[in-house]
Amino acid sequence: MEDVSDIKITRRDLLKVGAASATGIAVPSVANAQEAASSATQRAVTAAVSLEVNGKPHKLELDTRTTLLDALREHMQLTGTKKGCDHGQCGACTVIVDGRRINSCLTLAVMHDGSKVTTIEGLGAPGKLHPMQAAFVRHDGYQCGYCTPGQVCSAVAVLGEIRDGIPSHVSADLKARPQVTAEEIRERMSGNICRCGAYSNIVDAITEVAGSKA
Ligand code: FES
Ligand code: FES
């Protein structure tokens, strides 16, 4: 029987084996993925979706894989709602659906058939800003403005959540009505990322609106 010590495998031999096995696995898997993607495209299924967006009815025929964000931006031309990460991590796509805020990139439009959606375009208009929009302007709650539509929608919903007595991770007493504190606002707004770092001014804007009960 051959002694193990007689087997000589060089580093070069190992690299050759590794490359061959990697190629052997990768090539068919890429081909399979392309084939699956192309057959999925051919099998696109559409569905009728009715949404009330900013008070206006919309009837759409959508690929069932269309996110609510893409339905708003690409099919209704409501581009105020921004696509930041498209992975539920930045909050730029926040809209209000049936009174609750939602990351529109993480949900399919067909799941909201019959829902009422409010986007930044539905909150206020030039010359007639929503109190939260006006407070953001007064407090410099933005720089580039890319995150701002999501921040404003989220902020409006946050005050609604506090008014409805919904506790957050930092609420000390789960049975008491939460107070509008900077800590509560920061926690509740933590899903809305601002690359420009306008956070402290955003908290000031929300605090002012909460104080004026707008
Ligand atoms: Fe939806 Fe970032 S685009 S969370
Ligand atoms: Fe620029 Fe928030 S204002 S990302």
PDB file of C-alpha atoms and ligand atoms in Angstrom:
ATOM      1  CA  MET A   1       0.000   0.000   0.000  1.00  0.00           C
ATOM      2  CA  GLU A   2       1.212   3.460  -0.867  1.00  0.00           C
ATOM      3  CA  ASP A   3       2.548   5.451   2.030  1.00  0.00           C
ATOM      4  CA  VAL A   4       0.792   8.804   2.526  1.00  0.00           C
ATOM      5  CA  SER A   5       4.162  10.461   2.756  1.00  0.00           C
ATOM      6  CA  ASP A   6       4.866   9.322  -0.850  1.00  0.00           C
ATOM      7  CA  ILE A   7       1.986  11.380  -2.272  1.00  0.00           C
ATOM      8  CA  LYS A   8       3.319  14.703  -3.461  1.00  0.00           C
ATOM      9  CA  ILE A   9       0.791  17.442  -4.179  1.00  0.00           C
ATOM     10  CA  THR A  10       2.227  20.790  -5.097  1.00  0.00           C
ATOM     11  CA  ARG A  11       0.496  24.145  -4.491  1.00  0.00           C
ATOM     12  CA  ARG A  12       0.178  24.447  -8.293  1.00  0.00           C
ATOM     13  CA  ASP A  13      -1.693  21.090  -8.429  1.00  0.00           C
ATOM     14  CA  LEU A  14      -4.124  22.286  -5.779  1.00  0.00           C
ATOM     15  CA  LEU A  15      -4.800  25.533  -7.644  1.00  0.00           C
ATOM     16  CA  LYS A  16      -5.499  23.579 -10.860  1.00  0.00           C
ATOM     17  CA  VAL A  17      -7.978  21.304  -9.086  1.00  0.00           C
ATOM     18  CA  GLY A  18      -9.685  24.274  -7.428  1.00  0.00           C
ATOM     19  CA  ALA A  19     -10.010  26.202 -10.688  1.00  0.00           C
ATOM     20  CA  ALA A  20     -11.389  23.188 -12.519  1.00  0.00           C
ATOM     21  CA  SER A  21     -14.007  22.443  -9.878  1.00  0.00           C
ATOM     22  CA  ALA A  22     -15.013  26.113  -9.604  1.00  0.00           C
ATOM     23  CA  THR A  23     -15.448  26.320 -13.370  1.00  0.00           C
ATOM     24  CA  GLY A  24     -17.323  23.050 -13.436  1.00  0.00           C
ATOM     25  CA  ILE A  25     -19.863  24.342 -10.935  1.00  0.00           C
ATOM     26  CA  ALA A  26     -20.110  27.956 -12.022  1.00  0.00           C
ATOM     27  CA  VAL A  27     -20.678  27.563 -15.770  1.00  0.00           C
ATOM     28  CA  PRO A  28     -23.848  25.450 -15.617  1.00  0.00           C
ATOM     29  CA  SER A  29     -25.244  27.514 -12.715  1.00  0.00           C
ATOM     30  CA  VAL A  30     -24.930  30.815 -14.661  1.00  0.00           C
ATOM     31  CA  ALA A  31     -26.540  29.181 -17.697  1.00  0.00           C
ATOM     32  CA  ASN A  32     -29.351  27.827 -15.522  1.00  0.00           C
ATOM     33  CA  ALA A  33     -29.930  31.223 -13.899  1.00  0.00           C
ATOM     34  CA  GLN A  34     -30.128  32.947 -17.317  1.00  0.00           C
ATOM     35  CA  GLU A  35     -32.531  30.324 -18.583  1.00  0.00           C
ATOM     36  CA  ALA A  36     -34.698  30.660 -15.459  1.00  0.00           C
ATOM     37  CA  ALA A  37     -34.710  34.475 -15.737  1.00  0.00           C
ATOM     38  CA  SER A  38     -35.705  34.424 -19.387  1.00  0.00           C
ATOM     39  CA  SER A  39     -38.471  31.892 -18.867  1.00  0.00           C
ATOM     40  CA  ALA A  40     -39.739  33.921 -15.865  1.00  0.00           C
ATOM     41  CA  THR A  41     -39.925  37.014 -18.110  1.00  0.00           C
ATOM     42  CA  GLN A  42     -41.889  35.055 -20.690  1.00  0.00           C
ATOM     43  CA  ARG A  43     -44.254  33.879 -17.948  1.00  0.00           C
ATOM     44  CA  ALA A  44     -44.930  37.409 -16.561  1.00  0.00           C
ATOM     45  CA  VAL A  45     -48.316  37.460 -14.901  1.00  0.00           C
ATOM     46  CA  THR A  46     -50.268  40.701 -14.730  1.00  0.00           C
ATOM     47  CA  ALA A  47     -53.135  41.721 -12.492  1.00  0.00           C
ATOM     48  CA  ALA A  48     -55.571  44.613 -12.267  1.00  0.00           C
ATOM     49  CA  VAL A  49     -54.740  46.878  -9.319  1.00  0.00           C
ATOM     50  CA  SER A  50     -56.877  49.752  -8.064  1.00  0.00           C
ATOM     51  CA  LEU A  51     -55.295  52.325  -5.790  1.00  0.00           C
ATOM     52  CA  GLU A  52     -56.442  55.667  -4.476  1.00  0.00           C
ATOM     53  CA  VAL A  53     -53.323  57.798  -4.537  1.00  0.00           C
ATOM     54  CA  ASN A  54     -53.441  61.286  -3.053  1.00  0.00           C
ATOM     55  CA  GLY A  55     -57.213  61.241  -3.351  1.00  0.00           C
ATOM     56  CA  LYS A  56     -57.279  60.225  -7.024  1.00  0.00           C
ATOM     57  CA  PRO A  57     -58.342  56.748  -8.236  1.00  0.00           C
ATOM     58  CA  HIS A  58     -55.834  54.821 -10.363  1.00  0.00           C
ATOM     59  CA  LYS A  59     -56.612  51.603 -12.217  1.00  0.00           C
ATOM     60  CA  LEU A  60     -53.497  49.783 -13.427  1.00  0.00           C
ATOM     61  CA  GLU A  61     -52.616  46.501 -15.096  1.00  0.00           C
ATOM     62  CA  LEU A  62     -49.327  45.531 -13.460  1.00  0.00           C
ATOM     63  CA  ASP A  63     -46.824  42.710 -13.561  1.00  0.00           C
ATOM     64  CA  THR A  64     -47.520  41.096 -10.200  1.00  0.00           C
ATOM     65  CA  ARG A  65     -43.832  41.530  -9.297  1.00  0.00           C
ATOM     66  CA  THR A  66     -44.074  45.349  -9.456  1.00  0.00           C
ATOM     67  CA  THR A  67     -43.263  46.994  -6.145  1.00  0.00           C
ATOM     68  CA  LEU A  68     -45.492  49.764  -4.853  1.00  0.00           C
ATOM     69  CA  LEU A  69     -42.515  52.116  -5.298  1.00  0.00           C
ATOM     70  CA  ASP A  70     -42.130  51.267  -8.992  1.00  0.00           C
ATOM     71  CA  ALA A  71     -45.889  51.480  -9.506  1.00  0.00           C
ATOM     72  CA  LEU A  72     -45.831  55.033  -8.097  1.00  0.00           C
ATOM     73  CA  ARG A  73     -42.719  56.186  -9.930  1.00  0.00           C
ATOM     74  CA  GLU A  74     -42.891  54.322 -13.244  1.00  0.00           C
ATOM     75  CA  HIS A  75     -46.631  53.873 -13.787  1.00  0.00           C
ATOM     76  CA  MET A  76     -48.118  56.970 -12.118  1.00  0.00           C
ATOM     77  CA  GLN A  77     -45.135  59.322 -12.640  1.00  0.00           C
ATOM     78  CA  LEU A  78     -45.176  60.270  -8.951  1.00  0.00           C
ATOM     79  CA  THR A  79     -41.421  60.638  -8.693  1.00  0.00           C
ATOM     80  CA  GLY A  80     -41.455  62.550  -5.414  1.00  0.00           C
ATOM     81  CA  THR A  81     -41.080  59.201  -3.645  1.00  0.00           C
ATOM     82  CA  LYS A  82     -37.407  58.285  -3.966  1.00  0.00           C
ATOM     83  CA  LYS A  83     -35.617  55.011  -4.573  1.00  0.00           C
ATOM     84  CA  GLY A  84     -32.535  54.946  -2.365  1.00  0.00           C
ATOM     85  CA  CYS A  85     -31.433  51.421  -1.560  1.00  0.00           C
ATOM     86  CA  ASP A  86     -34.422  49.421  -2.957  1.00  0.00           C
ATOM     87  CA  HIS A  87     -33.772  47.021  -0.057  1.00  0.00           C
ATOM     88  CA  GLY A  88     -35.749  48.435   2.870  1.00  0.00           C
ATOM     89  CA  GLN A  89     -32.720  49.999   4.506  1.00  0.00           C
ATOM     90  CA  CYS A  90     -32.871  53.756   3.909  1.00  0.00           C
ATOM     91  CA  GLY A  91     -36.509  54.903   4.176  1.00  0.00           C
ATOM     92  CA  ALA A  92     -36.290  57.169   1.100  1.00  0.00           C
ATOM     93  CA  CYS A  93     -39.332  55.360  -0.353  1.00  0.00           C
ATOM     94  CA  THR A  94     -41.603  55.877   2.684  1.00  0.00           C
ATOM     95  CA  VAL A  95     -45.257  56.522   1.842  1.00  0.00           C
ATOM     96  CA  ILE A  96     -48.415  56.341   3.946  1.00  0.00           C
ATOM     97  CA  VAL A  97     -50.757  53.446   3.145  1.00  0.00           C
ATOM     98  CA  ASP A  98     -54.130  53.371   4.900  1.00  0.00           C
ATOM     99  CA  GLY A  99     -52.762  55.646   7.621  1.00  0.00           C
ATOM    100  CA  ARG A 100     -49.554  53.738   8.319  1.00  0.00           C
ATOM    101  CA  ARG A 101     -46.086  54.436   6.909  1.00  0.00           C
ATOM    102  CA  ILE A 102     -44.478  51.754   4.800  1.00  0.00           C
ATOM    103  CA  ASN A 103     -41.295  51.203   2.803  1.00  0.00           C
ATOM    104  CA  SER A 104     -42.804  51.094  -0.671  1.00  0.00           C
ATOM    105  CA  CYS A 105     -39.772  49.284  -2.116  1.00  0.00           C
ATOM    106  CA  LEU A 106     -40.457  46.281   0.110  1.00  0.00           C
ATOM    107  CA  THR A 107     -44.046  45.627  -0.834  1.00  0.00           C
ATOM    108  CA  LEU A 108     -45.827  44.619  -4.019  1.00  0.00           C
ATOM    109  CA  ALA A 109     -48.463  46.904  -5.522  1.00  0.00           C
ATOM    110  CA  VAL A 110     -50.937  44.011  -5.873  1.00  0.00           C
ATOM    111  CA  MET A 111     -50.862  43.562  -2.099  1.00  0.00           C
ATOM    112  CA  HIS A 112     -52.488  46.987  -1.730  1.00  0.00           C
ATOM    113  CA  ASP A 113     -55.372  46.656  -4.145  1.00  0.00           C
ATOM    114  CA  GLY A 114     -58.095  49.010  -2.856  1.00  0.00           C
ATOM    115  CA  SER A 115     -55.752  50.902  -0.490  1.00  0.00           C
ATOM    116  CA  LYS A 116     -55.411  54.633   0.025  1.00  0.00           C
ATOM    117  CA  VAL A 117     -51.865  55.823  -0.540  1.00  0.00           C
ATOM    118  CA  THR A 118     -50.455  59.234   0.365  1.00  0.00           C
ATOM    119  CA  THR A 119     -47.147  60.300  -1.159  1.00  0.00           C
ATOM    120  CA  ILE A 120     -45.235  63.534  -0.648  1.00  0.00           C
ATOM    121  CA  GLU A 121     -47.187  65.016  -3.592  1.00  0.00           C
ATOM    122  CA  GLY A 122     -50.418  64.468  -1.626  1.00  0.00           C
ATOM    123  CA  LEU A 123     -49.292  66.128   1.605  1.00  0.00           C
ATOM    124  CA  GLY A 124     -48.891  69.683   0.404  1.00  0.00           C
ATOM    125  CA  ALA A 125     -48.333  71.796  -2.677  1.00  0.00           C
ATOM    126  CA  PRO A 126     -46.116  74.752  -3.543  1.00  0.00           C
ATOM    127  CA  GLY A 127     -47.642  77.762  -1.799  1.00  0.00           C
ATOM    128  CA  LYS A 128     -49.710  75.487   0.461  1.00  0.00           C
ATOM    129  CA  LEU A 129     -47.209  73.328   2.306  1.00  0.00           C
ATOM    130  CA  HIS A 130     -48.186  70.728   4.876  1.00  0.00           C
ATOM    131  CA  PRO A 131     -47.166  72.006   8.356  1.00  0.00           C
ATOM    132  CA  MET A 132     -44.446  69.321   8.470  1.00  0.00           C
ATOM    133  CA  GLN A 133     -43.016  70.457   5.123  1.00  0.00           C
ATOM    134  CA  ALA A 134     -43.066  74.089   6.298  1.00  0.00           C
ATOM    135  CA  ALA A 135     -41.288  73.120   9.540  1.00  0.00           C
ATOM    136  CA  PHE A 136     -38.586  71.229   7.596  1.00  0.00           C
ATOM    137  CA  VAL A 137     -37.999  74.399   5.554  1.00  0.00           C
ATOM    138  CA  ARG A 138     -37.930  76.643   8.649  1.00  0.00           C
ATOM    139  CA  HIS A 139     -35.471  74.369  10.485  1.00  0.00           C
ATOM    140  CA  ASP A 140     -33.236  73.475   7.507  1.00  0.00           C
ATOM    141  CA  GLY A 141     -34.220  69.827   7.887  1.00  0.00           C
ATOM    142  CA  TYR A 142     -32.477  68.867   4.642  1.00  0.00           C
ATOM    143  CA  GLN A 143     -29.504  69.601   2.426  1.00  0.00           C
ATOM    144  CA  CYS A 144     -29.601  67.670  -0.869  1.00  0.00           C
ATOM    145  CA  GLY A 145     -33.260  66.816  -0.274  1.00  0.00           C
ATOM    146  CA  TYR A 146     -33.090  63.242  -1.575  1.00  0.00           C
ATOM    147  CA  CYS A 147     -34.254  61.667   1.683  1.00  0.00           C
ATOM    148  CA  THR A 148     -36.696  64.474   2.471  1.00  0.00           C
ATOM    149  CA  PRO A 149     -39.958  63.128   0.940  1.00  0.00           C
ATOM    150  CA  GLY A 150     -39.500  59.905   2.928  1.00  0.00           C
ATOM    151  CA  GLN A 151     -38.511  61.836   6.057  1.00  0.00           C
ATOM    152  CA  VAL A 152     -41.592  64.071   5.848  1.00  0.00           C
ATOM    153  CA  CYS A 153     -44.019  61.173   5.228  1.00  0.00           C
ATOM    154  CA  SER A 154     -42.411  59.254   8.075  1.00  0.00           C
ATOM    155  CA  ALA A 155     -42.529  62.262  10.413  1.00  0.00           C
ATOM    156  CA  VAL A 156     -46.247  62.831   9.743  1.00  0.00           C
ATOM    157  CA  ALA A 157     -46.919  59.142  10.469  1.00  0.00           C
ATOM    158  CA  VAL A 158     -44.732  59.203  13.604  1.00  0.00           C
ATOM    159  CA  LEU A 159     -46.866  61.935  15.177  1.00  0.00           C
ATOM    160  CA  GLY A 160     -49.947  59.855  14.322  1.00  0.00           C
ATOM    161  CA  GLU A 161     -48.391  56.788  15.994  1.00  0.00           C
ATOM    162  CA  ILE A 162     -47.615  58.788  19.141  1.00  0.00           C
ATOM    163  CA  ARG A 163     -51.117  60.298  19.176  1.00  0.00           C
ATOM    164  CA  ASP A 164     -52.550  56.756  18.831  1.00  0.00           C
ATOM    165  CA  GLY A 165     -50.526  55.663  21.881  1.00  0.00           C
ATOM    166  CA  ILE A 166     -48.348  53.159  19.996  1.00  0.00           C
ATOM    167  CA  PRO A 167     -45.192  52.556  22.084  1.00  0.00           C
ATOM    168  CA  SER A 168     -41.682  52.349  20.625  1.00  0.00           C
ATOM    169  CA  HIS A 169     -38.515  50.543  21.675  1.00  0.00           C
ATOM    170  CA  VAL A 170     -37.586  53.464  23.964  1.00  0.00           C
ATOM    171  CA  SER A 171     -40.997  53.953  25.596  1.00  0.00           C
ATOM    172  CA  ALA A 172     -40.458  53.326  29.307  1.00  0.00           C
ATOM    173  CA  ASP A 173     -44.082  52.421  30.049  1.00  0.00           C
ATOM    174  CA  LEU A 174     -45.878  50.348  27.429  1.00  0.00           C
ATOM    175  CA  LYS A 175     -49.289  51.179  28.905  1.00  0.00           C
ATOM    176  CA  ALA A 176     -48.857  54.962  29.171  1.00  0.00           C
ATOM    177  CA  ARG A 177     -49.360  57.294  26.219  1.00  0.00           C
ATOM    178  CA  PRO A 178     -45.906  58.022  24.740  1.00  0.00           C
ATOM    179  CA  GLN A 179     -44.634  61.599  24.930  1.00  0.00           C
ATOM    180  CA  VAL A 180     -43.127  63.517  22.034  1.00  0.00           C
ATOM    181  CA  THR A 181     -39.531  63.578  23.235  1.00  0.00           C
ATOM    182  CA  ALA A 182     -36.355  63.872  21.166  1.00  0.00           C
ATOM    183  CA  GLU A 183     -35.545  60.285  22.180  1.00  0.00           C
ATOM    184  CA  GLU A 184     -38.913  59.004  20.910  1.00  0.00           C
ATOM    185  CA  ILE A 185     -38.575  60.954  17.670  1.00  0.00           C
ATOM    186  CA  ARG A 186     -35.012  59.731  17.036  1.00  0.00           C
ATOM    187  CA  GLU A 187     -36.000  56.107  17.684  1.00  0.00           C
ATOM    188  CA  ARG A 188     -39.108  56.246  15.517  1.00  0.00           C
ATOM    189  CA  MET A 189     -37.286  58.052  12.676  1.00  0.00           C
ATOM    190  CA  SER A 190     -34.290  55.711  12.815  1.00  0.00           C
ATOM    191  CA  GLY A 191     -35.388  53.887   9.646  1.00  0.00           C
ATOM    192  CA  ASN A 192     -35.009  57.089   7.624  1.00  0.00           C
ATOM    193  CA  ILE A 193     -31.360  57.618   6.773  1.00  0.00           C
ATOM    194  CA  CYS A 194     -30.024  61.067   5.824  1.00  0.00           C
ATOM    195  CA  ARG A 195     -26.606  60.990   4.170  1.00  0.00           C
ATOM    196  CA  CYS A 196     -26.362  64.776   4.622  1.00  0.00           C
ATOM    197  CA  GLY A 197     -26.759  64.401   8.394  1.00  0.00           C
ATOM    198  CA  ALA A 198     -29.663  66.805   8.863  1.00  0.00           C
ATOM    199  CA  TYR A 199     -30.892  64.756  11.816  1.00  0.00           C
ATOM    200  CA  SER A 200     -30.880  67.351  14.589  1.00  0.00           C
ATOM    201  CA  ASN A 201     -32.773  69.866  12.435  1.00  0.00           C
ATOM    202  CA  ILE A 202     -35.294  67.176  11.476  1.00  0.00           C
ATOM    203  CA  VAL A 203     -35.926  66.459  15.171  1.00  0.00           C
ATOM    204  CA  ASP A 204     -36.417  70.217  15.762  1.00  0.00           C
ATOM    205  CA  ALA A 205     -38.928  70.397  12.893  1.00  0.00           C
ATOM    206  CA  ILE A 206     -40.956  67.424  14.170  1.00  0.00           C
ATOM    207  CA  THR A 207     -40.861  68.752  17.735  1.00  0.00           C
ATOM    208  CA  GLU A 208     -42.214  72.087  16.569  1.00  0.00           C
ATOM    209  CA  VAL A 209     -45.085  70.488  14.647  1.00  0.00           C
ATOM    210  CA  ALA A 210     -45.907  68.249  17.613  1.00  0.00           C
ATOM    211  CA  GLY A 211     -46.013  71.317  19.852  1.00  0.00           C
ATOM    212  CA  SER A 212     -48.351  73.127  17.540  1.00  0.00           C
ATOM    213  CA  LYS A 213     -50.499  69.950  17.307  1.00  0.00           C
ATOM    214  CA  ALA A 214     -50.654  70.283  13.503  1.00  0.00           C
TER     215      ALA A 214
HETATM  216 FE1  FES B   1     -36.923  51.654   0.131  1.00  0.00          FE
HETATM  217 FE2  FES B   1     -34.415  52.383   0.670  1.00  0.00          FE
HETATM  218  S1  FES B   1     -35.528  52.607  -1.203  1.00  0.00           S
HETATM  219  S2  FES B   1     -35.915  51.606   2.030  1.00  0.00           S
HETATM  220 FE1  FES B   2     -29.423  64.783   1.714  1.00  0.00          FE
HETATM  221 FE2  FES B   2     -30.963  63.790   3.647  1.00  0.00          FE
HETATM  222  S1  FES B   2     -30.888  65.832   2.913  1.00  0.00           S
HETATM  223  S2  FES B   2     -29.726  62.710   2.244  1.00  0.00           S
END
